[in-house]
């Protein structure tokens, strides 16, 4: 039997994610890399890594779907779809009963209203870094803490402080003030998480908060934010095992759907002519 | 908000408390009326509809005021969030968003008053009376409440022409006639809605009572010119609600309350007692609407010797006797009692000489730099706080212009403080205090400038 | 001799000045870090050591800046705007307009002939209008902060930043680099945006010559040049602009002592 | 004049250098009067041979001077207009006419008078309701406006001149509608970007010249083979103000064509004619108060009706949008607004409720009137396109 393979690549502002699946929707490989300055031109390398892990060559892949902030400039992609649709699809494949998905990435925060696996409506943050993953990164860096450690620290808090500045840079200032005044670190970090969660909760309210609520994106790895979000939304929040992958997985799945539709129309799918060119990244956005 | 260790810096008026209690009574009255099956209307504060509604036996409650009450009690935020959840942009008026959130909550509770609502809450309305006066929010907001209530909305239309346009020949009489017709149409609508006839005699009473209250308020403000200022704006804001928002309240009781306040302020003037318990270092005016959630901030400023001796909003007009003998139509009497010719009110307000200068400037430039400055001069104000509201276009759009006029004409500086009437998160007290400290130097500087120019203060 | 101490605990750096007989005896600058209390203590210790005096020799101490509440030995806290005015007046009595570019905000002051604040305005609460934007961009482009200014002056075609957020400006800068945009055009874009914001603030208080620039931002010759172009005036730059506020605090300390 | 270039190219030239023609005419002795928004009855200017010149902002120019006169928490479009005024971009105007389009618009008239000091100014306090008294009031205000314009020009506005002006402006409305007819085809014969250029061009020159330009554009567009490509989605844009091609450019750069609009630099001023009444002021006051559908006016089914029903109310206010969607075969609606626009802001949930009730997908985009800030909106528009696909 001939297998068909699909790849989804999600070029986020901070992380590059690749998922390779087969026509049974099994995940054969996934790679998550920092989209750090040195990696920006290297989407093709990340792809190579994914292919190696799946023991496939680029010619085996029937369809590459690109999504995320840098989706426009992936030369080896067949098509681009927004991360909104891809996240919705990816999240629904993990949690079929999802009705509200929240994704907090490095660059923005999104709320997705999903019914029967389909994206119906969405909201997005804009303009500034408040309420995005960058918010926590910037502050963690200022505190000299690894961003991964924030969650654990905040869970020790007994009495969170309030962080009122919306501007990330000034919130950082506020944090320093609190610490200087002798507030324990865990209470300050818990305050940051709460500020972020309440901002997110306000943003997604218009979509109606109904379970299942699923939380993805880099920030979903932070148990402190998850807890704060549950408090602010007043309902349980589900987090997939690998919360960074929903976009890339959704992209691969949408790629598969695209191919199946094409096949159903009697079109043939092309393979074997793909070149893994370097990405000319972030051209327009 | 504030932590007071020292004796309070503000010297509160005892007579204020009774007036403030009347406001709570008004809301209780609204709920009672609703429980008794009497009609309750939600009404925007404007000069026209309230007396008419009361004359028709309709109880009135005031969502604008109610929102400020929610803010003052620290319970507005959940309502604001709810409005956002309904899809209303967050830059819309804080009063409106609080009310929209409240209405949405009422729908969730099948029309019941939310248990968390302060002062007993506002009962479900049979009518919404919007206003085309002062700001757009006041009719757009009630229009949008259609999402929550099937109560009809009547928008009271009143003229708000440009200054020069008000001076055009025939414009004043046209505006008067417009108002008379418009309000008669409103009465006809009410008669249709309520199935009863207007009580025109009652209007003579409900409409006339305002003048008596305003006369006391005007007299009190006259006393406030004294040095040191006998009454801080904090007391003004606490009491003004009773004067402006009179639904079920008895005009006589309110009148008495302000009469008592007059006596108390008079006594202070006679004894040289100030509205703050600190030496009066600076006399200030508060321009715009206050941060209802953080009025305690005035305590901190009072501690620095800042006495807010006057404010721009809701200043009562100078009492005058208008000859209504020519007019027999009760609505015409009602309208002519309040809607004054611009020339006349300028002359009363600024005196004949300055009024002529102002009128000339308006005719020439369409605007006059001297307008809106009378109280600054009369109260010998050292500085002005301009409260720029995040969610209020109509009060904030013109404040910078006022700032320029104050400096150009009177050499009085102003300090811009950004904040909001409802949204506490828009206000940064620490920052405001820091700027206030620096502003003292600015006030000192302009004291010298005025002195050099031979100005009286 | 009596000594006076001015301590300015800013958001990113803390500065201190000791004066005696009207002269600066010692000055010191260190990073504020995450604990202002510690920074203040360390700063005082360093200053005393530099001046060769003890705490007891200090007649009066004034603290100012973001973290002024953390200076334990302060006799008084005074708003940084006032200290800045006092400091610049002691250096340039003829100055009437001061642009104080700090790490996290910019303020513009108008002074009268006696150094009193005749008017002032503080930038809005968003880092896009503050000197921090420059730090962030310098960091991401791996250029030393002192080099961004001179580099920006080489640009013929400054980039327009589409984001209003300093934090996002960072990623925007990165993407511009990837597009092949020259680094000087990127830093020039940041300078230009900042100069525009500053000129808008100056517009609010009204410009009167002479005009000086202070704060950490005044170390940036590029920024100075962009602001000069925008305003059409020449800016006076005190020799050590980042110490002006601390110097003002020390002078205020002396005044306080003499007053009472 | 040199050999006239073809319509679209001419429209683009005017779009890029708006004031050239007005300045030429001014040199010939004509008065040029600026106006904000679509309510200052242009017919009355035309009747006195005044060149009406619409005041726009510039979303590509940072606001640096206006901030000391209007706080930044106000409509960035109007702030930008004032900013350009303070930068002397409108100093050639002989006058300015404002109306109560919104609170900031009204405040702006006073601020403009104090700062920009255009020699002549007039403010029309357009009522907010459709009450009978409001109609009479609007008519009365137009009488004052007439007097003011007569004083400015020293000429009499005769009934005949005004009727003639109404006729020419109605012709303009008809031509704009004819142009919009061409957008009903798939692909539309003229893009959203080109439409804005044309509308902005005709709002920069006298009405008769505008009509000539429109005729040229229509004739050219009908014959063109370089028009917009066929795209997956056809969109209607509802909203406040779009006086720059940046937003439609972003949308049309994706897989969509903007085929219809209801914004104030678009169809809003041109759908519906002024009735040629015996006294032209009757038809004019009715048209400007009743026919123009801008959220600044409070509309309801029948203002004397004591019953109220939300969905009926919405249908009365917004069913024309459903008609646009049907006639122009739009697949979805983009609701657009500049930040701090109260009048549009209050209507957003209602418009959305209405569109939902008739099964038309919609998305709301708020922007702060800077070109750069539009880029992040692209993902939203694209996401919306994926939803309606």
mmCIF file with all atom_site columns, N, CA, C and O in Angstrom, chain B residues 96 136 140 147 150 152 155 157 160 164-165 174-175 181-182 192 393 396 400-401 404 408, chain D residues 68 73-74 100 103 114 121 123 125 128-129 131 133 136-137 144 295 304 308 310 342 353:
data_model
loop_
_atom_site.group_PDB
_atom_site.id
_atom_site.type_symbol
_atom_site.label_atom_id
_atom_site.label_alt_id
_atom_site.label_comp_id
_atom_site.label_asym_id
_atom_site.label_entity_id
_atom_site.label_seq_id
_atom_site.pdbx_PDB_ins_code
_atom_site.Cartn_x
_atom_site.Cartn_y
_atom_site.Cartn_z
_atom_site.occupancy
_atom_site.B_iso_or_equiv
_atom_site.pdbx_formal_charge
_atom_site.auth_seq_id
_atom_site.auth_comp_id
_atom_site.auth_asym_id
_atom_site.auth_atom_id
_atom_site.pdbx_PDB_model_num
ATOM 1   N N  . UNK B 1 96  ? -21.523 54.222 30.231 1.00 0.00 ? 96  UNK B N  1
ATOM 2   C CA . UNK B 1 96  ? -22.312 53.389 29.324 1.00 0.00 ? 96  UNK B CA 1
ATOM 3   C C  . UNK B 1 96  ? -21.942 51.922 29.485 1.00 0.00 ? 96  UNK B C  1
ATOM 4   O O  . UNK B 1 96  ? -22.806 51.055 29.581 1.00 0.00 ? 96  UNK B O  1
ATOM 5   N N  . UNK B 1 136 ? -22.579 62.152 22.395 1.00 0.00 ? 136 UNK B N  1
ATOM 6   C CA . UNK B 1 136 ? -23.182 61.136 21.547 1.00 0.00 ? 136 UNK B CA 1
ATOM 7   C C  . UNK B 1 136 ? -23.507 59.872 22.317 1.00 0.00 ? 136 UNK B C  1
ATOM 8   O O  . UNK B 1 136 ? -24.464 59.168 22.005 1.00 0.00 ? 136 UNK B O  1
ATOM 9   N N  . UNK B 1 140 ? -26.568 57.011 21.768 1.00 0.00 ? 140 UNK B N  1
ATOM 10  C CA . UNK B 1 140 ? -26.125 55.743 21.188 1.00 0.00 ? 140 UNK B CA 1
ATOM 11  C C  . UNK B 1 140 ? -26.202 54.618 22.233 1.00 0.00 ? 140 UNK B C  1
ATOM 12  O O  . UNK B 1 140 ? -26.534 53.484 21.926 1.00 0.00 ? 140 UNK B O  1
ATOM 13  N N  . UNK B 1 147 ? -30.609 45.671 22.882 1.00 0.00 ? 147 UNK B N  1
ATOM 14  C CA . UNK B 1 147 ? -30.159 44.272 22.959 1.00 0.00 ? 147 UNK B CA 1
ATOM 15  C C  . UNK B 1 147 ? -30.667 43.588 24.212 1.00 0.00 ? 147 UNK B C  1
ATOM 16  O O  . UNK B 1 147 ? -30.695 42.366 24.294 1.00 0.00 ? 147 UNK B O  1
ATOM 17  N N  . UNK B 1 150 ? -36.822 45.503 25.779 1.00 0.00 ? 150 UNK B N  1
ATOM 18  C CA . UNK B 1 150 ? -37.690 45.975 24.712 1.00 0.00 ? 150 UNK B CA 1
ATOM 19  C C  . UNK B 1 150 ? -38.308 47.322 25.049 1.00 0.00 ? 150 UNK B C  1
ATOM 20  O O  . UNK B 1 150 ? -39.278 47.734 24.425 1.00 0.00 ? 150 UNK B O  1
ATOM 21  N N  . UNK B 1 152 ? -39.054 51.092 24.900 1.00 0.00 ? 152 UNK B N  1
ATOM 22  C CA . UNK B 1 152 ? -38.807 52.074 23.843 1.00 0.00 ? 152 UNK B CA 1
ATOM 23  C C  . UNK B 1 152 ? -37.810 53.143 24.294 1.00 0.00 ? 152 UNK B C  1
ATOM 24  O O  . UNK B 1 152 ? -37.645 53.377 25.494 1.00 0.00 ? 152 UNK B O  1
ATOM 25  N N  . UNK B 1 155 ? -35.362 59.881 22.333 1.00 0.00 ? 155 UNK B N  1
ATOM 26  C CA . UNK B 1 155 ? -34.208 60.771 22.452 1.00 0.00 ? 155 UNK B CA 1
ATOM 27  C C  . UNK B 1 155 ? -34.687 62.216 22.459 1.00 0.00 ? 155 UNK B C  1
ATOM 28  O O  . UNK B 1 155 ? -35.312 62.661 21.501 1.00 0.00 ? 155 UNK B O  1
ATOM 29  N N  . UNK B 1 157 ? -34.277 65.790 21.856 1.00 0.00 ? 157 UNK B N  1
ATOM 30  C CA . UNK B 1 157 ? -33.401 66.541 20.962 1.00 0.00 ? 157 UNK B CA 1
ATOM 31  C C  . UNK B 1 157 ? -33.330 67.974 21.490 1.00 0.00 ? 157 UNK B C  1
ATOM 32  O O  . UNK B 1 157 ? -34.361 68.563 21.798 1.00 0.00 ? 157 UNK B O  1
ATOM 33  N N  . UNK B 1 160 ? -27.734 72.501 20.096 1.00 0.00 ? 160 UNK B N  1
ATOM 34  C CA . UNK B 1 160 ? -26.365 72.671 20.591 1.00 0.00 ? 160 UNK B CA 1
ATOM 35  C C  . UNK B 1 160 ? -25.536 73.349 19.508 1.00 0.00 ? 160 UNK B C  1
ATOM 36  O O  . UNK B 1 160 ? -24.553 72.805 19.031 1.00 0.00 ? 160 UNK B O  1
ATOM 37  N N  . UNK B 1 164 ? -21.094 81.157 17.252 1.00 0.00 ? 164 UNK B N  1
ATOM 38  C CA . UNK B 1 164 ? -21.431 82.211 16.300 1.00 0.00 ? 164 UNK B CA 1
ATOM 39  C C  . UNK B 1 164 ? -22.829 81.974 15.730 1.00 0.00 ? 164 UNK B C  1
ATOM 40  O O  . UNK B 1 164 ? -23.606 82.904 15.538 1.00 0.00 ? 164 UNK B O  1
ATOM 41  N N  . UNK B 1 165 ? -23.139 80.702 15.489 1.00 0.00 ? 165 UNK B N  1
ATOM 42  C CA . UNK B 1 165 ? -24.435 80.370 14.912 1.00 0.00 ? 165 UNK B CA 1
ATOM 43  C C  . UNK B 1 165 ? -25.565 80.712 15.880 1.00 0.00 ? 165 UNK B C  1
ATOM 44  O O  . UNK B 1 165 ? -26.674 81.033 15.466 1.00 0.00 ? 165 UNK B O  1
ATOM 45  N N  . UNK B 1 174 ? -35.897 80.454 17.025 1.00 0.00 ? 174 UNK B N  1
ATOM 46  C CA . UNK B 1 174 ? -36.107 79.167 16.360 1.00 0.00 ? 174 UNK B CA 1
ATOM 47  C C  . UNK B 1 174 ? -35.794 78.025 17.324 1.00 0.00 ? 174 UNK B C  1
ATOM 48  O O  . UNK B 1 174 ? -36.523 77.041 17.407 1.00 0.00 ? 174 UNK B O  1
ATOM 49  N N  . UNK B 1 175 ? -34.690 78.163 18.078 1.00 0.00 ? 175 UNK B N  1
ATOM 50  C CA . UNK B 1 175 ? -34.323 77.115 19.015 1.00 0.00 ? 175 UNK B CA 1
ATOM 51  C C  . UNK B 1 175 ? -35.362 76.952 20.119 1.00 0.00 ? 175 UNK B C  1
ATOM 52  O O  . UNK B 1 175 ? -35.666 75.836 20.534 1.00 0.00 ? 175 UNK B O  1
ATOM 53  N N  . UNK B 1 181 ? -41.750 72.507 20.717 1.00 0.00 ? 181 UNK B N  1
ATOM 54  C CA . UNK B 1 181 ? -42.396 71.471 19.899 1.00 0.00 ? 181 UNK B CA 1
ATOM 55  C C  . UNK B 1 181 ? -41.869 70.083 20.233 1.00 0.00 ? 181 UNK B C  1
ATOM 56  O O  . UNK B 1 181 ? -42.621 69.116 20.323 1.00 0.00 ? 181 UNK B O  1
ATOM 57  N N  . UNK B 1 182 ? -40.561 70.019 20.381 1.00 0.00 ? 182 UNK B N  1
ATOM 58  C CA . UNK B 1 182 ? -39.917 68.740 20.661 1.00 0.00 ? 182 UNK B CA 1
ATOM 59  C C  . UNK B 1 182 ? -40.425 68.156 21.982 1.00 0.00 ? 182 UNK B C  1
ATOM 60  O O  . UNK B 1 182 ? -40.749 66.981 22.088 1.00 0.00 ? 182 UNK B O  1
ATOM 61  N N  . UNK B 1 192 ? -49.278 58.567 25.189 1.00 0.00 ? 192 UNK B N  1
ATOM 62  C CA . UNK B 1 192 ? -49.596 57.346 24.452 1.00 0.00 ? 192 UNK B CA 1
ATOM 63  C C  . UNK B 1 192 ? -49.057 56.129 25.207 1.00 0.00 ? 192 UNK B C  1
ATOM 64  O O  . UNK B 1 192 ? -49.742 55.121 25.372 1.00 0.00 ? 192 UNK B O  1
ATOM 65  N N  . UNK B 1 393 ? -15.140 61.352 25.233 1.00 0.00 ? 393 UNK B N  1
ATOM 66  C CA . UNK B 1 393 ? -14.710 62.282 24.198 1.00 0.00 ? 393 UNK B CA 1
ATOM 67  C C  . UNK B 1 393 ? -15.204 63.688 24.501 1.00 0.00 ? 393 UNK B C  1
ATOM 68  O O  . UNK B 1 393 ? -14.488 64.661 24.346 1.00 0.00 ? 393 UNK B O  1
ATOM 69  N N  . UNK B 1 396 ? -13.179 65.386 27.204 1.00 0.00 ? 396 UNK B N  1
ATOM 70  C CA . UNK B 1 396 ? -11.722 65.471 27.049 1.00 0.00 ? 396 UNK B CA 1
ATOM 71  C C  . UNK B 1 396 ? -11.289 66.216 25.788 1.00 0.00 ? 396 UNK B C  1
ATOM 72  O O  . UNK B 1 396 ? -10.232 66.834 25.771 1.00 0.00 ? 396 UNK B O  1
ATOM 73  N N  . UNK B 1 400 ? -7.665  70.476 26.256 1.00 0.00 ? 400 UNK B N  1
ATOM 74  C CA . UNK B 1 400 ? -6.386  71.078 25.886 1.00 0.00 ? 400 UNK B CA 1
ATOM 75  C C  . UNK B 1 400 ? -6.561  72.506 25.403 1.00 0.00 ? 400 UNK B C  1
ATOM 76  O O  . UNK B 1 400 ? -5.723  73.368 25.643 1.00 0.00 ? 400 UNK B O  1
ATOM 77  N N  . UNK B 1 401 ? -7.685  72.732 24.728 1.00 0.00 ? 401 UNK B N  1
ATOM 78  C CA . UNK B 1 401 ? -7.961  74.082 24.266 1.00 0.00 ? 401 UNK B CA 1
ATOM 79  C C  . UNK B 1 401 ? -8.118  74.991 25.475 1.00 0.00 ? 401 UNK B C  1
ATOM 80  O O  . UNK B 1 401 ? -7.578  76.098 25.519 1.00 0.00 ? 401 UNK B O  1
ATOM 81  N N  . UNK B 1 404 ? -4.801  75.968 26.896 1.00 0.00 ? 404 UNK B N  1
ATOM 82  C CA . UNK B 1 404 ? -4.177  77.077 26.181 1.00 0.00 ? 404 UNK B CA 1
ATOM 83  C C  . UNK B 1 404 ? -4.837  78.400 26.543 1.00 0.00 ? 404 UNK B C  1
ATOM 84  O O  . UNK B 1 404 ? -4.162  79.406 26.742 1.00 0.00 ? 404 UNK B O  1
ATOM 85  N N  . UNK B 1 408 ? -3.048  81.603 28.052 1.00 0.00 ? 408 UNK B N  1
ATOM 86  C CA . UNK B 1 408 ? -2.988  82.786 27.197 1.00 0.00 ? 408 UNK B CA 1
ATOM 87  C C  . UNK B 1 408 ? -3.661  83.984 27.854 1.00 0.00 ? 408 UNK B C  1
ATOM 88  O O  . UNK B 1 408 ? -3.144  85.091 27.830 1.00 0.00 ? 408 UNK B O  1
ATOM 89  N N  . UNK D 2 68  ? -1.177  68.658 21.263 1.00 0.00 ? 68  UNK D N  1
ATOM 90  C CA . UNK D 2 68  ? -1.296  69.656 22.317 1.00 0.00 ? 68  UNK D CA 1
ATOM 91  C C  . UNK D 2 68  ? -2.655  70.345 22.285 1.00 0.00 ? 68  UNK D C  1
ATOM 92  O O  . UNK D 2 68  ? -2.936  71.175 23.129 1.00 0.00 ? 68  UNK D O  1
ATOM 93  N N  . UNK D 2 73  ? -6.620  60.382 23.265 1.00 0.00 ? 73  UNK D N  1
ATOM 94  C CA . UNK D 2 73  ? -7.717  59.420 23.393 1.00 0.00 ? 73  UNK D CA 1
ATOM 95  C C  . UNK D 2 73  ? -8.926  59.833 22.555 1.00 0.00 ? 73  UNK D C  1
ATOM 96  O O  . UNK D 2 73  ? -10.057 59.518 22.888 1.00 0.00 ? 73  UNK D O  1
ATOM 97  N N  . UNK D 2 74  ? -8.690  60.544 21.506 1.00 0.00 ? 74  UNK D N  1
ATOM 98  C CA . UNK D 2 74  ? -9.773  60.942 20.606 1.00 0.00 ? 74  UNK D CA 1
ATOM 99  C C  . UNK D 2 74  ? -9.482  60.463 19.194 1.00 0.00 ? 74  UNK D C  1
ATOM 100 O O  . UNK D 2 74  ? -8.337  60.156 18.847 1.00 0.00 ? 74  UNK D O  1
ATOM 101 N N  . UNK D 2 100 ? -22.327 68.646 13.407 1.00 0.00 ? 100 UNK D N  1
ATOM 102 C CA . UNK D 2 100 ? -22.184 67.743 14.551 1.00 0.00 ? 100 UNK D CA 1
ATOM 103 C C  . UNK D 2 100 ? -22.162 66.317 14.034 1.00 0.00 ? 100 UNK D C  1
ATOM 104 O O  . UNK D 2 100 ? -23.139 65.601 14.117 1.00 0.00 ? 100 UNK D O  1
ATOM 105 N N  . UNK D 2 103 ? -18.977 64.072 18.744 1.00 0.00 ? 103 UNK D N  1
ATOM 106 C CA . UNK D 2 103 ? -18.523 65.021 19.769 1.00 0.00 ? 103 UNK D CA 1
ATOM 107 C C  . UNK D 2 103 ? -17.176 65.641 19.405 1.00 0.00 ? 103 UNK D C  1
ATOM 108 O O  . UNK D 2 103 ? -16.962 66.838 19.567 1.00 0.00 ? 103 UNK D O  1
ATOM 109 N N  . UNK D 2 114 ? -9.713  78.398 16.828 1.00 0.00 ? 114 UNK D N  1
ATOM 110 C CA . UNK D 2 114 ? -8.760  79.015 17.731 1.00 0.00 ? 114 UNK D CA 1
ATOM 111 C C  . UNK D 2 114 ? -7.327  78.881 17.232 1.00 0.00 ? 114 UNK D C  1
ATOM 112 O O  . UNK D 2 114 ? -6.484  79.718 17.510 1.00 0.00 ? 114 UNK D O  1
ATOM 113 N N  . UNK D 2 121 ? -15.890 80.446 8.945  1.00 0.00 ? 121 UNK D N  1
ATOM 114 C CA . UNK D 2 121 ? -16.271 79.131 9.452  1.00 0.00 ? 121 UNK D CA 1
ATOM 115 C C  . UNK D 2 121 ? -17.757 79.103 9.744  1.00 0.00 ? 121 UNK D C  1
ATOM 116 O O  . UNK D 2 121 ? -18.371 80.133 10.045 1.00 0.00 ? 121 UNK D O  1
ATOM 117 N N  . UNK D 2 123 ? -20.743 76.277 11.567 1.00 0.00 ? 123 UNK D N  1
ATOM 118 C CA . UNK D 2 123 ? -21.016 74.979 12.170 1.00 0.00 ? 123 UNK D CA 1
ATOM 119 C C  . UNK D 2 123 ? -22.506 74.677 12.079 1.00 0.00 ? 123 UNK D C  1
ATOM 120 O O  . UNK D 2 123 ? -23.328 75.478 12.517 1.00 0.00 ? 123 UNK D O  1
ATOM 121 N N  . UNK D 2 125 ? -25.395 72.480 13.401 1.00 0.00 ? 125 UNK D N  1
ATOM 122 C CA . UNK D 2 125 ? -25.699 71.605 14.532 1.00 0.00 ? 125 UNK D CA 1
ATOM 123 C C  . UNK D 2 125 ? -26.745 70.575 14.108 1.00 0.00 ? 125 UNK D C  1
ATOM 124 O O  . UNK D 2 125 ? -27.875 70.565 14.603 1.00 0.00 ? 125 UNK D O  1
ATOM 125 N N  . UNK D 2 128 ? -29.966 64.943 15.856 1.00 0.00 ? 128 UNK D N  1
ATOM 126 C CA . UNK D 2 128 ? -29.603 63.525 15.947 1.00 0.00 ? 128 UNK D CA 1
ATOM 127 C C  . UNK D 2 128 ? -30.749 62.588 15.643 1.00 0.00 ? 128 UNK D C  1
ATOM 128 O O  . UNK D 2 128 ? -30.547 61.384 15.531 1.00 0.00 ? 128 UNK D O  1
ATOM 129 N N  . UNK D 2 129 ? -31.970 63.105 15.633 1.00 0.00 ? 129 UNK D N  1
ATOM 130 C CA . UNK D 2 129 ? -33.115 62.209 15.478 1.00 0.00 ? 129 UNK D CA 1
ATOM 131 C C  . UNK D 2 129 ? -33.860 62.560 14.203 1.00 0.00 ? 129 UNK D C  1
ATOM 132 O O  . UNK D 2 129 ? -33.590 63.576 13.563 1.00 0.00 ? 129 UNK D O  1
ATOM 133 N N  . UNK D 2 131 ? -37.099 63.068 14.307 1.00 0.00 ? 131 UNK D N  1
ATOM 134 C CA . UNK D 2 131 ? -38.354 63.687 14.730 1.00 0.00 ? 131 UNK D CA 1
ATOM 135 C C  . UNK D 2 131 ? -38.754 64.767 13.716 1.00 0.00 ? 131 UNK D C  1
ATOM 136 O O  . UNK D 2 131 ? -37.887 65.379 13.090 1.00 0.00 ? 131 UNK D O  1
ATOM 137 N N  . UNK D 2 133 ? -39.775 67.651 14.351 1.00 0.00 ? 133 UNK D N  1
ATOM 138 C CA . UNK D 2 133 ? -39.177 68.918 14.771 1.00 0.00 ? 133 UNK D CA 1
ATOM 139 C C  . UNK D 2 133 ? -37.714 69.009 14.331 1.00 0.00 ? 133 UNK D C  1
ATOM 140 O O  . UNK D 2 133 ? -37.217 70.087 14.013 1.00 0.00 ? 133 UNK D O  1
ATOM 141 N N  . UNK D 2 136 ? -37.552 70.152 10.786 1.00 0.00 ? 136 UNK D N  1
ATOM 142 C CA . UNK D 2 136 ? -37.766 71.601 10.697 1.00 0.00 ? 136 UNK D CA 1
ATOM 143 C C  . UNK D 2 136 ? -36.515 72.343 11.145 1.00 0.00 ? 136 UNK D C  1
ATOM 144 O O  . UNK D 2 136 ? -36.116 73.344 10.556 1.00 0.00 ? 136 UNK D O  1
ATOM 145 N N  . UNK D 2 137 ? -35.910 71.814 12.210 1.00 0.00 ? 137 UNK D N  1
ATOM 146 C CA . UNK D 2 137 ? -34.716 72.453 12.749 1.00 0.00 ? 137 UNK D CA 1
ATOM 147 C C  . UNK D 2 137 ? -33.583 72.425 11.722 1.00 0.00 ? 137 UNK D C  1
ATOM 148 O O  . UNK D 2 137 ? -32.912 73.435 11.490 1.00 0.00 ? 137 UNK D O  1
ATOM 149 N N  . UNK D 2 144 ? -29.759 79.504 7.889  1.00 0.00 ? 144 UNK D N  1
ATOM 150 C CA . UNK D 2 144 ? -28.640 80.279 8.450  1.00 0.00 ? 144 UNK D CA 1
ATOM 151 C C  . UNK D 2 144 ? -27.355 80.044 7.659  1.00 0.00 ? 144 UNK D C  1
ATOM 152 O O  . UNK D 2 144 ? -26.564 80.954 7.415  1.00 0.00 ? 144 UNK D O  1
ATOM 153 N N  . UNK D 2 295 ? -24.173 56.180 11.587 1.00 0.00 ? 295 UNK D N  1
ATOM 154 C CA . UNK D 2 295 ? -24.554 55.894 12.974 1.00 0.00 ? 295 UNK D CA 1
ATOM 155 C C  . UNK D 2 295 ? -24.716 57.153 13.835 1.00 0.00 ? 295 UNK D C  1
ATOM 156 O O  . UNK D 2 295 ? -25.247 57.060 14.934 1.00 0.00 ? 295 UNK D O  1
ATOM 157 N N  . UNK D 2 304 ? -42.655 57.499 17.209 1.00 0.00 ? 304 UNK D N  1
ATOM 158 C CA . UNK D 2 304 ? -43.786 57.652 18.134 1.00 0.00 ? 304 UNK D CA 1
ATOM 159 C C  . UNK D 2 304 ? -44.316 56.298 18.597 1.00 0.00 ? 304 UNK D C  1
ATOM 160 O O  . UNK D 2 304 ? -45.272 56.228 19.353 1.00 0.00 ? 304 UNK D O  1
ATOM 161 N N  . UNK D 2 308 ? -41.433 48.223 21.188 1.00 0.00 ? 308 UNK D N  1
ATOM 162 C CA . UNK D 2 308 ? -40.086 48.147 20.655 1.00 0.00 ? 308 UNK D CA 1
ATOM 163 C C  . UNK D 2 308 ? -39.720 46.690 20.528 1.00 0.00 ? 308 UNK D C  1
ATOM 164 O O  . UNK D 2 308 ? -40.045 45.883 21.396 1.00 0.00 ? 308 UNK D O  1
ATOM 165 N N  . UNK D 2 310 ? -36.325 44.439 19.277 1.00 0.00 ? 310 UNK D N  1
ATOM 166 C CA . UNK D 2 310 ? -34.921 44.607 18.903 1.00 0.00 ? 310 UNK D CA 1
ATOM 167 C C  . UNK D 2 310 ? -34.662 44.203 17.461 1.00 0.00 ? 310 UNK D C  1
ATOM 168 O O  . UNK D 2 310 ? -34.067 44.962 16.692 1.00 0.00 ? 310 UNK D O  1
ATOM 169 N N  . UNK D 2 342 ? -16.895 56.641 18.721 1.00 0.00 ? 342 UNK D N  1
ATOM 170 C CA . UNK D 2 342 ? -18.008 56.212 19.567 1.00 0.00 ? 342 UNK D CA 1
ATOM 171 C C  . UNK D 2 342 ? -19.228 55.822 18.748 1.00 0.00 ? 342 UNK D C  1
ATOM 172 O O  . UNK D 2 342 ? -19.865 54.810 19.004 1.00 0.00 ? 342 UNK D O  1
ATOM 173 N N  . UNK D 2 353 ? -25.201 41.523 15.309 1.00 0.00 ? 353 UNK D N  1
ATOM 174 C CA . UNK D 2 353 ? -26.439 40.772 15.590 1.00 0.00 ? 353 UNK D CA 1
ATOM 175 C C  . UNK D 2 353 ? -27.294 40.681 14.330 1.00 0.00 ? 353 UNK D C  1
ATOM 176 O O  . UNK D 2 353 ? -27.843 39.635 14.009 1.00 0.00 ? 353 UNK D O  1
#
